[in-house]
mmCIF file of N, CA and C in Angstrom:
data_model
loop_
_atom_site.group_PDB
_atom_site.id
_atom_site.type_symbol
_atom_site.label_atom_id
_atom_site.label_comp_id
_atom_site.label_asym_id
_atom_site.label_seq_id
_atom_site.Cartn_x
_atom_site.Cartn_y
_atom_site.Cartn_z
ATOM 1 N N MET A 141 -6.805 9.542 28.956
ATOM 2 C CA MET A 141 -6.032 8.665 28.090
ATOM 3 C C MET A 141 -6.569 8.769 26.674
ATOM 4 N N ARG A 142 -5.695 9.036 25.732
ATOM 5 C CA ARG A 142 -6.074 9.046 24.315
ATOM 6 C C ARG A 142 -6.385 7.607 23.913
ATOM 7 N N ALA A 143 -7.397 7.419 23.106
ATOM 8 C CA ALA A 143 -7.807 6.055 22.732
ATOM 9 C C ALA A 143 -6.945 5.532 21.592
ATOM 10 N N CYS A 144 -5.961 4.703 21.921
ATOM 11 C CA CYS A 144 -5.189 4.045 20.866
ATOM 12 C C CYS A 144 -5.864 2.732 20.529
ATOM 13 N N CYS A 145 -6.704 2.299 21.384
ATOM 14 C CA CYS A 145 -7.530 1.126 21.143
ATOM 15 C C CYS A 145 -8.705 1.236 22.076
ATOM 16 N N ALA A 146 -9.851 0.937 21.578
ATOM 17 C CA ALA A 146 -11.034 0.997 22.414
ATOM 18 C C ALA A 146 -12.120 0.164 21.777
ATOM 19 N N LYS A 147 -13.122 -0.110 22.559
ATOM 20 C CA LYS A 147 -14.322 -0.717 22.003
ATOM 21 C C LYS A 147 -15.355 0.396 21.964
ATOM 22 N N LEU A 148 -15.854 0.663 20.799
ATOM 23 C CA LEU A 148 -16.812 1.737 20.625
ATOM 24 C C LEU A 148 -18.206 1.140 20.585
ATOM 25 N N PRO A 149 -19.097 1.531 21.480
ATOM 26 C CA PRO A 149 -20.420 0.911 21.498
ATOM 27 C C PRO A 149 -21.288 1.370 20.325
ATOM 28 N N PHE A 150 -21.940 0.421 19.708
ATOM 29 C CA PHE A 150 -22.928 0.679 18.664
ATOM 30 C C PHE A 150 -24.170 -0.085 19.078
ATOM 31 N N GLY A 151 -25.087 0.555 19.774
ATOM 32 C CA GLY A 151 -26.255 -0.148 20.272
ATOM 33 C C GLY A 151 -25.809 -1.173 21.306
ATOM 34 N N ASP A 152 -26.232 -2.415 21.128
ATOM 35 C CA ASP A 152 -25.854 -3.470 22.063
ATOM 36 C C ASP A 152 -24.547 -4.139 21.681
ATOM 37 N N ARG A 153 -24.037 -3.860 20.496
ATOM 38 C CA ARG A 153 -22.812 -4.504 20.025
ATOM 39 C C ARG A 153 -21.635 -3.572 20.221
ATOM 40 N N GLN A 154 -20.460 -4.167 20.325
ATOM 41 C CA GLN A 154 -19.243 -3.379 20.403
ATOM 42 C C GLN A 154 -18.323 -3.821 19.285
ATOM 43 N N ARG A 155 -17.794 -2.859 18.552
ATOM 44 C CA ARG A 155 -16.903 -3.158 17.442
ATOM 45 C C ARG A 155 -15.498 -2.727 17.802
ATOM 46 N N PRO A 156 -14.538 -3.646 17.676
ATOM 47 C CA PRO A 156 -13.164 -3.279 18.016
ATOM 48 C C PRO A 156 -12.563 -2.313 17.000
ATOM 49 N N LEU A 157 -11.747 -1.426 17.491
ATOM 50 C CA LEU A 157 -11.053 -0.472 16.643
ATOM 51 C C LEU A 157 -9.651 -0.991 16.360
ATOM 52 N N VAL A 158 -8.761 -0.137 15.940
ATOM 53 C CA VAL A 158 -7.378 -0.550 15.684
ATOM 54 C C VAL A 158 -6.530 -0.277 16.919
ATOM 55 N N LEU A 159 -5.475 -1.068 17.074
ATOM 56 C CA LEU A 159 -4.624 -0.984 18.243
ATOM 57 C C LEU A 159 -3.190 -0.732 17.807
ATOM 58 N N ASP A 160 -2.608 0.304 18.348
ATOM 59 C CA ASP A 160 -1.178 0.548 18.173
ATOM 60 C C ASP A 160 -0.510 -0.013 19.425
ATOM 61 N N PRO A 161 0.124 -1.194 19.316
ATOM 62 C CA PRO A 161 0.666 -1.828 20.525
ATOM 63 C C PRO A 161 1.687 -0.969 21.259
ATOM 64 N N LEU A 162 2.523 -0.253 20.527
ATOM 65 C CA LEU A 162 3.535 0.578 21.183
ATOM 66 C C LEU A 162 2.889 1.715 21.961
ATOM 67 N N ALA A 163 1.951 2.405 21.342
ATOM 68 C CA ALA A 163 1.261 3.504 22.021
ATOM 69 C C ALA A 163 0.435 2.972 23.193
ATOM 70 N N PHE A 164 -0.185 1.815 23.003
ATOM 71 C CA PHE A 164 -0.993 1.218 24.055
ATOM 72 C C PHE A 164 -0.150 0.913 25.293
ATOM 73 N N LEU A 165 1.002 0.283 25.084
ATOM 74 C CA LEU A 165 1.868 -0.057 26.221
ATOM 75 C C LEU A 165 2.391 1.190 26.928
ATOM 76 N N LYS A 166 2.719 2.236 26.164
ATOM 77 C CA LYS A 166 3.166 3.493 26.776
ATOM 78 C C LYS A 166 2.062 4.104 27.632
ATOM 79 N N GLU A 167 0.833 4.065 27.105
ATOM 80 C CA GLU A 167 -0.276 4.663 27.841
ATOM 81 C C GLU A 167 -0.634 3.856 29.077
ATOM 82 N N VAL A 168 -0.535 2.540 28.988
ATOM 83 C CA VAL A 168 -0.784 1.708 30.163
ATOM 84 C C VAL A 168 0.262 2.015 31.236
ATOM 85 N N LYS A 169 1.511 2.150 30.830
ATOM 86 C CA LYS A 169 2.569 2.490 31.790
ATOM 87 C C LYS A 169 2.299 3.848 32.423
ATOM 88 N N MET A 170 1.873 4.811 31.608
ATOM 89 C CA MET A 170 1.571 6.137 32.121
ATOM 90 C C MET A 170 0.438 6.072 33.152
ATOM 91 N N LEU A 171 -0.581 5.274 32.860
ATOM 92 C CA LEU A 171 -1.691 5.131 33.804
ATOM 93 C C LEU A 171 -1.230 4.480 35.106
ATOM 94 N N ARG A 172 -0.438 3.419 34.979
ATOM 95 C CA ARG A 172 0.069 2.739 36.185
ATOM 96 C C ARG A 172 0.930 3.689 37.018
ATOM 97 N N ASP A 173 1.793 4.454 36.335
ATOM 98 C CA ASP A 173 2.647 5.412 37.039
ATOM 99 C C ASP A 173 1.823 6.476 37.766
ATOM 100 N N ALA A 174 0.631 6.754 37.231
ATOM 101 C CA ALA A 174 -0.253 7.737 37.858
ATOM 102 C C ALA A 174 -1.126 7.113 38.950
ATOM 103 N N GLY A 175 -0.927 5.797 39.187
ATOM 104 C CA GLY A 175 -1.674 5.134 40.251
ATOM 105 C C GLY A 175 -3.019 4.579 39.844
ATOM 106 N N VAL A 176 -3.289 4.529 38.549
ATOM 107 C CA VAL A 176 -4.563 3.998 38.069
ATOM 108 C C VAL A 176 -4.485 2.475 38.036
ATOM 109 N N GLN A 177 -5.510 1.821 38.587
ATOM 110 C CA GLN A 177 -5.592 0.357 38.563
ATOM 111 C C GLN A 177 -6.027 -0.076 37.160
ATOM 112 N N VAL A 178 -5.092 -0.633 36.401
ATOM 113 C CA VAL A 178 -5.350 -1.017 35.015
ATOM 114 C C VAL A 178 -5.810 -2.469 34.926
ATOM 115 N N ASP A 179 -5.136 -3.349 35.661
ATOM 116 C CA ASP A 179 -5.457 -4.772 35.596
ATOM 117 C C ASP A 179 -6.901 -5.016 36.038
ATOM 118 N N GLY A 180 -7.638 -5.712 35.182
ATOM 119 C CA GLY A 180 -9.041 -6.005 35.474
ATOM 120 C C GLY A 180 -9.994 -4.898 35.085
ATOM 121 N N ASN A 181 -9.455 -3.742 34.676
ATOM 122 C CA ASN A 181 -10.308 -2.614 34.291
ATOM 123 C C ASN A 181 -10.147 -2.202 32.831
ATOM 124 N N LEU A 182 -9.064 -2.620 32.210
ATOM 125 C CA LEU A 182 -8.789 -2.234 30.830
ATOM 126 C C LEU A 182 -8.676 -3.512 30.007
ATOM 127 N N PHE A 183 -9.464 -3.600 28.965
ATOM 128 C CA PHE A 183 -9.502 -4.802 28.145
ATOM 129 C C PHE A 183 -9.293 -4.450 26.685
ATOM 130 N N VAL A 184 -8.644 -5.335 25.979
ATOM 131 C CA VAL A 184 -8.423 -5.178 24.542
ATOM 132 C C VAL A 184 -9.134 -6.322 23.849
ATOM 133 N N SER A 185 -9.919 -6.002 22.867
ATOM 134 C CA SER A 185 -10.620 -7.035 22.112
ATOM 135 C C SER A 185 -9.621 -7.850 21.300
ATOM 136 N N ASN A 186 -9.810 -9.154 21.269
ATOM 137 C CA ASN A 186 -8.937 -9.983 20.439
ATOM 138 C C ASN A 186 -9.246 -9.802 18.956
ATOM 139 N N ARG A 187 -10.317 -9.082 18.660
ATOM 140 C CA ARG A 187 -10.667 -8.789 17.269
ATOM 141 C C ARG A 187 -10.144 -7.438 16.794
ATOM 142 N N ALA A 188 -9.498 -6.699 17.678
ATOM 143 C CA ALA A 188 -8.937 -5.395 17.290
ATOM 144 C C ALA A 188 -7.803 -5.612 16.289
ATOM 145 N N HIS A 189 -7.788 -4.821 15.242
ATOM 146 C CA HIS A 189 -6.715 -4.903 14.253
ATOM 147 C C HIS A 189 -5.501 -4.138 14.753
ATOM 148 N N VAL A 190 -4.320 -4.647 14.395
ATOM 149 C CA VAL A 190 -3.070 -4.123 14.922
ATOM 150 C C VAL A 190 -2.430 -3.171 13.917
ATOM 151 N N ILE A 191 -2.009 -2.006 14.406
ATOM 152 C CA ILE A 191 -1.237 -1.075 13.590
ATOM 153 C C ILE A 191 0.200 -1.576 13.597
ATOM 154 N N LEU A 192 0.726 -1.845 12.409
ATOM 155 C CA LEU A 192 2.087 -2.351 12.255
ATOM 156 C C LEU A 192 2.994 -1.255 11.708
ATOM 157 N N PRO A 193 4.312 -1.414 11.824
ATOM 158 C CA PRO A 193 5.219 -0.361 11.358
ATOM 159 C C PRO A 193 5.009 0.028 9.896
ATOM 160 N N TYR A 194 4.664 -0.935 9.039
ATOM 161 C CA TYR A 194 4.490 -0.569 7.636
ATOM 162 C C TYR A 194 3.268 0.316 7.423
ATOM 163 N N HIS A 195 2.293 0.291 8.332
ATOM 164 C CA HIS A 195 1.148 1.201 8.217
ATOM 165 C C HIS A 195 1.625 2.649 8.354
ATOM 166 N N ARG A 196 2.549 2.885 9.290
ATOM 167 C CA ARG A 196 3.103 4.240 9.459
ATOM 168 C C ARG A 196 3.888 4.662 8.219
ATOM 169 N N MET A 197 4.673 3.720 7.675
ATOM 170 C CA MET A 197 5.477 4.034 6.489
ATOM 171 C C MET A 197 4.584 4.373 5.299
ATOM 172 N N ILE A 198 3.495 3.640 5.127
ATOM 173 C CA ILE A 198 2.563 3.922 4.027
ATOM 174 C C ILE A 198 1.978 5.319 4.191
ATOM 175 N N GLU A 199 1.575 5.648 5.410
ATOM 176 C CA GLU A 199 0.975 6.960 5.640
ATOM 177 C C GLU A 199 1.971 8.090 5.397
ATOM 178 N N MET A 200 3.211 7.909 5.840
ATOM 179 C CA MET A 200 4.226 8.940 5.615
ATOM 180 C C MET A 200 4.562 9.059 4.127
ATOM 181 N N ALA A 201 4.608 7.927 3.419
ATOM 182 C CA ALA A 201 4.899 7.969 1.984
ATOM 183 C C ALA A 201 3.791 8.707 1.234
ATOM 184 N N ARG A 202 2.563 8.486 1.618
ATOM 185 C CA ARG A 202 1.439 9.187 0.970
ATOM 186 C C ARG A 202 1.513 10.682 1.227
ATOM 187 N N GLU A 203 1.826 11.030 2.446
ATOM 188 C CA GLU A 203 1.888 12.456 2.804
ATOM 189 C C GLU A 203 3.025 13.163 2.074
ATOM 190 N N ASN A 204 4.127 12.455 1.867
ATOM 191 C CA ASN A 204 5.307 13.065 1.257
ATOM 192 C C ASN A 204 5.460 12.763 -0.227
ATOM 193 N N ALA A 205 4.452 12.171 -0.837
ATOM 194 C CA ALA A 205 4.527 11.836 -2.263
ATOM 195 C C ALA A 205 4.637 13.113 -3.097
ATOM 196 N N PRO A 206 5.474 13.088 -4.137
ATOM 197 C CA PRO A 206 5.622 14.275 -4.989
ATOM 198 C C PRO A 206 4.288 14.653 -5.629
ATOM 199 N N GLY A 207 4.007 15.929 -5.632
ATOM 200 C CA GLY A 207 2.807 16.434 -6.279
ATOM 201 C C GLY A 207 1.554 16.381 -5.428
ATOM 202 N N ARG A 208 1.641 15.811 -4.241
ATOM 203 C CA ARG A 208 0.462 15.742 -3.371
ATOM 204 C C ARG A 208 0.409 16.958 -2.461
ATOM 205 N N VAL A 209 -0.777 17.405 -2.220
ATOM 206 C CA VAL A 209 -0.973 18.489 -1.263
ATOM 207 C C VAL A 209 -1.012 17.865 0.123
ATOM 208 N N LYS A 210 -0.152 18.345 0.996
ATOM 209 C CA LYS A 210 -0.119 17.795 2.347
ATOM 210 C C LYS A 210 -1.394 18.188 3.089
ATOM 211 N N ILE A 211 -2.002 17.186 3.722
ATOM 212 C CA ILE A 211 -3.229 17.459 4.466
ATOM 213 C C ILE A 211 -3.049 17.251 5.966
ATOM 214 N N GLY A 212 -1.828 16.919 6.371
ATOM 215 C CA GLY A 212 -1.542 16.822 7.796
ATOM 216 C C GLY A 212 -1.888 15.491 8.426
ATOM 217 N N TYR A 213 -1.504 14.398 7.788
ATOM 218 C CA TYR A 213 -1.680 13.088 8.399
ATOM 219 C C TYR A 213 -0.951 13.052 9.728
ATOM 220 N N THR A 214 -1.401 12.192 10.608
ATOM 221 C CA THR A 214 -0.763 12.063 11.916
ATOM 222 C C THR A 214 0.487 11.193 11.863
ATOM 223 N N SER A 215 0.652 10.438 10.791
ATOM 224 C CA SER A 215 1.775 9.501 10.614
ATOM 225 C C SER A 215 1.775 8.408 11.674
ATOM 226 N N ARG A 216 0.596 8.111 12.217
ATOM 227 C CA ARG A 216 0.484 7.021 13.187
ATOM 228 C C ARG A 216 0.002 5.732 12.534
ATOM 229 N N GLY A 217 -0.328 5.772 11.237
ATOM 230 C CA GLY A 217 -0.703 4.562 10.522
ATOM 231 C C GLY A 217 -2.143 4.139 10.682
ATOM 232 N N ILE A 218 -2.967 4.998 11.232
ATOM 233 C CA ILE A 218 -4.350 4.636 11.508
ATOM 234 C C ILE A 218 -5.134 4.377 10.219
ATOM 235 N N GLY A 219 -5.001 5.266 9.242
ATOM 236 C CA GLY A 219 -5.738 5.108 7.982
ATOM 237 C C GLY A 219 -5.399 3.809 7.264
ATOM 238 N N PRO A 220 -4.110 3.534 7.021
ATOM 239 C CA PRO A 220 -3.757 2.270 6.365
ATOM 240 C C PRO A 220 -4.168 1.034 7.176
ATOM 241 N N ALA A 221 -4.159 1.129 8.495
ATOM 242 C CA ALA A 221 -4.596 -0.010 9.314
ATOM 243 C C ALA A 221 -6.090 -0.261 9.111
ATOM 244 N N TYR A 222 -6.877 0.818 9.034
ATOM 245 C CA TYR A 222 -8.306 0.656 8.759
ATOM 246 C C TYR A 222 -8.536 0.118 7.343
ATOM 247 N N GLU A 223 -7.694 0.516 6.397
ATOM 248 C CA GLU A 223 -7.814 -0.034 5.043
ATOM 249 C C GLU A 223 -7.624 -1.548 5.073
ATOM 250 N N ASP A 224 -6.630 -2.009 5.820
ATOM 251 C CA ASP A 224 -6.407 -3.453 5.944
ATOM 252 C C ASP A 224 -7.565 -4.127 6.674
ATOM 253 N N LYS A 225 -8.101 -3.439 7.671
ATOM 254 C CA LYS A 225 -9.238 -3.995 8.413
ATOM 255 C C LYS A 225 -10.442 -4.168 7.483
ATOM 256 N N MET A 226 -10.761 -3.127 6.747
ATOM 257 C CA MET A 226 -11.913 -3.188 5.853
ATOM 258 C C MET A 226 -11.692 -4.185 4.708
ATOM 259 N N GLY A 227 -10.450 -4.321 4.272
ATOM 260 C CA GLY A 227 -10.119 -5.258 3.204
ATOM 261 C C GLY A 227 -9.921 -6.681 3.696
ATOM 262 N N ARG A 228 -10.105 -6.881 4.991
ATOM 263 C CA ARG A 228 -9.971 -8.202 5.628
ATOM 264 C C ARG A 228 -8.603 -8.829 5.406
ATOM 265 N N ARG A 229 -7.582 -7.999 5.411
ATOM 266 C CA ARG A 229 -6.226 -8.516 5.226
ATOM 267 C C ARG A 229 -5.304 -8.119 6.375
ATOM 268 N N GLY A 230 -5.835 -7.447 7.377
ATOM 269 C CA GLY A 230 -5.018 -7.013 8.500
ATOM 270 C C GLY A 230 -4.845 -8.085 9.550
ATOM 271 N N LEU A 231 -3.868 -7.876 10.413
ATOM 272 C CA LEU A 231 -3.659 -8.771 11.540
ATOM 273 C C LEU A 231 -4.492 -8.285 12.721
ATOM 274 N N ARG A 232 -5.091 -9.235 13.418
ATOM 275 C CA ARG A 232 -5.849 -8.920 14.621
ATOM 276 C C ARG A 232 -5.042 -9.365 15.835
ATOM 277 N N VAL A 233 -5.421 -8.891 16.991
ATOM 278 C CA VAL A 233 -4.744 -9.274 18.222
ATOM 279 C C VAL A 233 -4.752 -10.799 18.351
ATOM 280 N N ALA A 234 -5.859 -11.438 18.032
ATOM 281 C CA ALA A 234 -5.947 -12.900 18.118
ATOM 282 C C ALA A 234 -4.921 -13.567 17.203
ATOM 283 N N ASP A 235 -4.638 -12.960 16.053
ATOM 284 C CA ASP A 235 -3.647 -13.524 15.132
ATOM 285 C C ASP A 235 -2.251 -13.501 15.741
ATOM 286 N N LEU A 236 -1.972 -12.502 16.549
ATOM 287 C CA LEU A 236 -0.651 -12.393 17.168
ATOM 288 C C LEU A 236 -0.409 -13.500 18.183
ATOM 289 N N LEU A 237 -1.472 -14.101 18.664
ATOM 290 C CA LEU A 237 -1.353 -15.174 19.647
ATOM 291 C C LEU A 237 -1.152 -16.538 18.995
ATOM 292 N N ASP A 238 -1.273 -16.601 17.664
ATOM 293 C CA ASP A 238 -1.128 -17.860 16.925
ATOM 294 C C ASP A 238 0.221 -17.860 16.209
ATOM 295 N N SER A 239 1.234 -18.470 16.835
ATOM 296 C CA SER A 239 2.587 -18.418 16.276
ATOM 297 C C SER A 239 2.690 -19.140 14.934
ATOM 298 N N THR A 240 1.892 -20.168 14.698
ATOM 299 C CA THR A 240 1.962 -20.863 13.404
ATOM 300 C C THR A 240 1.447 -19.959 12.293
ATOM 301 N N LEU A 241 0.455 -19.170 12.591
ATOM 302 C CA LEU A 241 -0.088 -18.243 11.595
ATOM 303 C C LEU A 241 0.939 -17.184 11.224
ATOM 304 N N LEU A 242 1.669 -16.697 12.197
ATOM 305 C CA LEU A 242 2.654 -15.646 11.948
ATOM 306 C C LEU A 242 3.851 -16.152 11.153
ATOM 307 N N ARG A 243 4.088 -17.432 11.159
ATOM 308 C CA ARG A 243 5.220 -17.989 10.415
ATOM 309 C C ARG A 243 4.928 -18.145 8.931
ATOM 310 N N ARG A 244 3.670 -18.030 8.531
ATOM 311 C CA ARG A 244 3.312 -18.176 7.124
ATOM 312 C C ARG A 244 3.403 -16.815 6.443
ATOM 313 N N PRO A 245 4.404 -16.611 5.583
ATOM 314 C CA PRO A 245 4.577 -15.301 4.944
ATOM 315 C C PRO A 245 3.357 -14.867 4.136
ATOM 316 N N SER A 246 2.628 -15.799 3.564
ATOM 317 C CA SER A 246 1.473 -15.430 2.749
ATOM 318 C C SER A 246 0.373 -14.801 3.588
ATOM 319 N N ARG A 247 0.371 -15.039 4.891
ATOM 320 C CA ARG A 247 -0.650 -14.467 5.769
ATOM 321 C C ARG A 247 -0.287 -13.058 6.203
ATOM 322 N N MET A 248 0.979 -12.707 6.110
ATOM 323 C CA MET A 248 1.404 -11.402 6.552
ATOM 324 C C MET A 248 0.935 -10.334 5.580
ATOM 325 N N PRO A 249 0.215 -9.331 6.043
ATOM 326 C CA PRO A 249 -0.314 -8.302 5.158
ATOM 327 C C PRO A 249 0.772 -7.564 4.376
ATOM 328 N N ALA A 250 1.924 -7.358 4.977
ATOM 329 C CA ALA A 250 2.992 -6.622 4.303
ATOM 330 C C ALA A 250 3.450 -7.352 3.060
ATOM 331 N N ALA A 251 3.422 -8.686 3.069
ATOM 332 C CA ALA A 251 3.852 -9.462 1.903
ATOM 333 C C ALA A 251 2.965 -9.181 0.702
ATOM 334 N N LYS A 252 1.708 -8.878 0.944
ATOM 335 C CA LYS A 252 0.767 -8.600 -0.140
ATOM 336 C C LYS A 252 0.950 -7.197 -0.711
ATOM 337 N N LYS A 253 1.584 -6.322 0.032
ATOM 338 C CA LYS A 253 1.726 -4.929 -0.394
ATOM 339 C C LYS A 253 3.009 -4.697 -1.178
ATOM 340 N N ILE A 254 3.915 -5.670 -1.155
ATOM 341 C CA ILE A 254 5.210 -5.510 -1.816
ATOM 342 C C ILE A 254 5.083 -5.881 -3.281
#
């Protein structure tokens, strides 16, 4: 399974990476279809940052910007999602569980990029 989300060990601590929910759900389905027991064996950190559709759009816009040399981005939005993570403006899995937080437009990272 390609890691669309994982916990990467750093000594005794584990730091959550970014999660592409669409890719994650596809891969979980693929594992289940292959007979792999996923429930109770696969966990997602609530601190993992979420790759959103605008992350993909930002990456594609950068790759296709006039005058730029194409370097072969994956167009999966990983780089922009990490930028939001490092800038402390991204959404985390825990944020998706708080419906009141999601209703506040000022909290949405995309609102800050427009």
